[in-house]
Amino acid sequence: MRRHIGAVLNVAGRDRQGRWLAVALIELDPLRDDQYTVVGARYLDEAEIAAIEHMLKG
């Protein structure tokens, strides 16, 4: 899952063990794409995982 709003990029995906992980990034320079700093990361709880899986199923 990916959400990009302004200079903030949020991504969620599975790690190598299959656990869902969310990462928040801030774009360093709006004039240069794809350069970010990680500002937070955490594992998702069961409700968040259920919501993502529901969205993925459509």
Tab-separated table of N, CA and C in Angstrom, residues 13-32:
chain	number	residue	atom	x	y	z
A	13	GLY	N	3.736	-2.649	3.931
A	13	GLY	CA	4.013	-3.892	3.232
A	13	GLY	C	4.425	-4.956	4.221
A	14	ARG	N	4.642	-6.125	3.715
A	14	ARG	CA	5.037	-7.244	4.578
A	14	ARG	C	6.557	-7.347	4.651
A	15	ASP	N	7.043	-7.672	5.844
A	15	ASP	CA	8.478	-7.904	5.998
A	15	ASP	C	8.798	-9.346	5.616
A	16	ARG	N	10.021	-9.761	5.795
A	16	ARG	CA	10.433	-11.114	5.373
A	16	ARG	C	9.729	-12.222	6.147
A	17	GLN	N	9.241	-11.901	7.339
A	17	GLN	CA	8.512	-12.892	8.134
A	17	GLN	C	7.009	-12.841	7.880
A	18	GLY	N	6.562	-11.929	6.995
A	18	GLY	CA	5.155	-11.828	6.652
A	18	GLY	C	4.365	-10.870	7.520
A	19	ARG	N	5.004	-10.179	8.449
A	19	ARG	CA	4.314	-9.211	9.311
A	19	ARG	C	4.139	-7.892	8.556
A	20	TRP	N	3.015	-7.224	8.769
A	20	TRP	CA	2.746	-5.939	8.130
A	20	TRP	C	3.491	-4.833	8.859
A	21	LEU	N	4.192	-4.006	8.088
A	21	LEU	CA	5.004	-2.908	8.609
A	21	LEU	C	4.605	-1.628	7.879
A	22	ALA	N	4.448	-0.536	8.630
A	22	ALA	CA	4.161	0.773	8.037
A	22	ALA	C	5.377	1.671	8.228
A	23	VAL	N	5.710	2.429	7.185
A	23	VAL	CA	6.858	3.339	7.230
A	23	VAL	C	6.383	4.709	6.751
A	24	ALA	N	6.766	5.754	7.496
A	24	ALA	CA	6.457	7.137	7.118
A	24	ALA	C	7.746	7.815	6.683
A	25	LEU	N	7.682	8.508	5.545
A	25	LEU	CA	8.852	9.189	4.992
A	25	LEU	C	8.493	10.630	4.639
A	26	ILE	N	9.480	11.513	4.697
A	26	ILE	CA	9.320	12.910	4.306
A	26	ILE	C	10.259	13.177	3.142
A	27	GLU	N	9.717	13.804	2.098
A	27	GLU	CA	10.530	14.140	0.931
A	27	GLU	C	11.516	15.253	1.301
A	28	LEU	N	12.781	15.056	0.999
A	28	LEU	CA	13.817	16.015	1.375
A	28	LEU	C	13.734	17.313	0.586
A	29	ASP	N	13.553	17.224	-0.709
A	29	ASP	CA	13.551	18.397	-1.571
A	29	ASP	C	12.449	18.212	-2.607
A	30	PRO	N	11.414	19.046	-2.586
A	30	PRO	CA	10.303	18.856	-3.526
A	30	PRO	C	10.711	18.994	-4.991
A	31	LEU	N	11.862	19.571	-5.251
A	31	LEU	CA	12.323	19.719	-6.635
A	31	LEU	C	13.092	18.506	-7.127
A	32	ARG	N	13.465	17.600	-6.218
A	32	ARG	CA	14.203	16.386	-6.591
A	32	ARG	C	13.406	15.182	-6.108
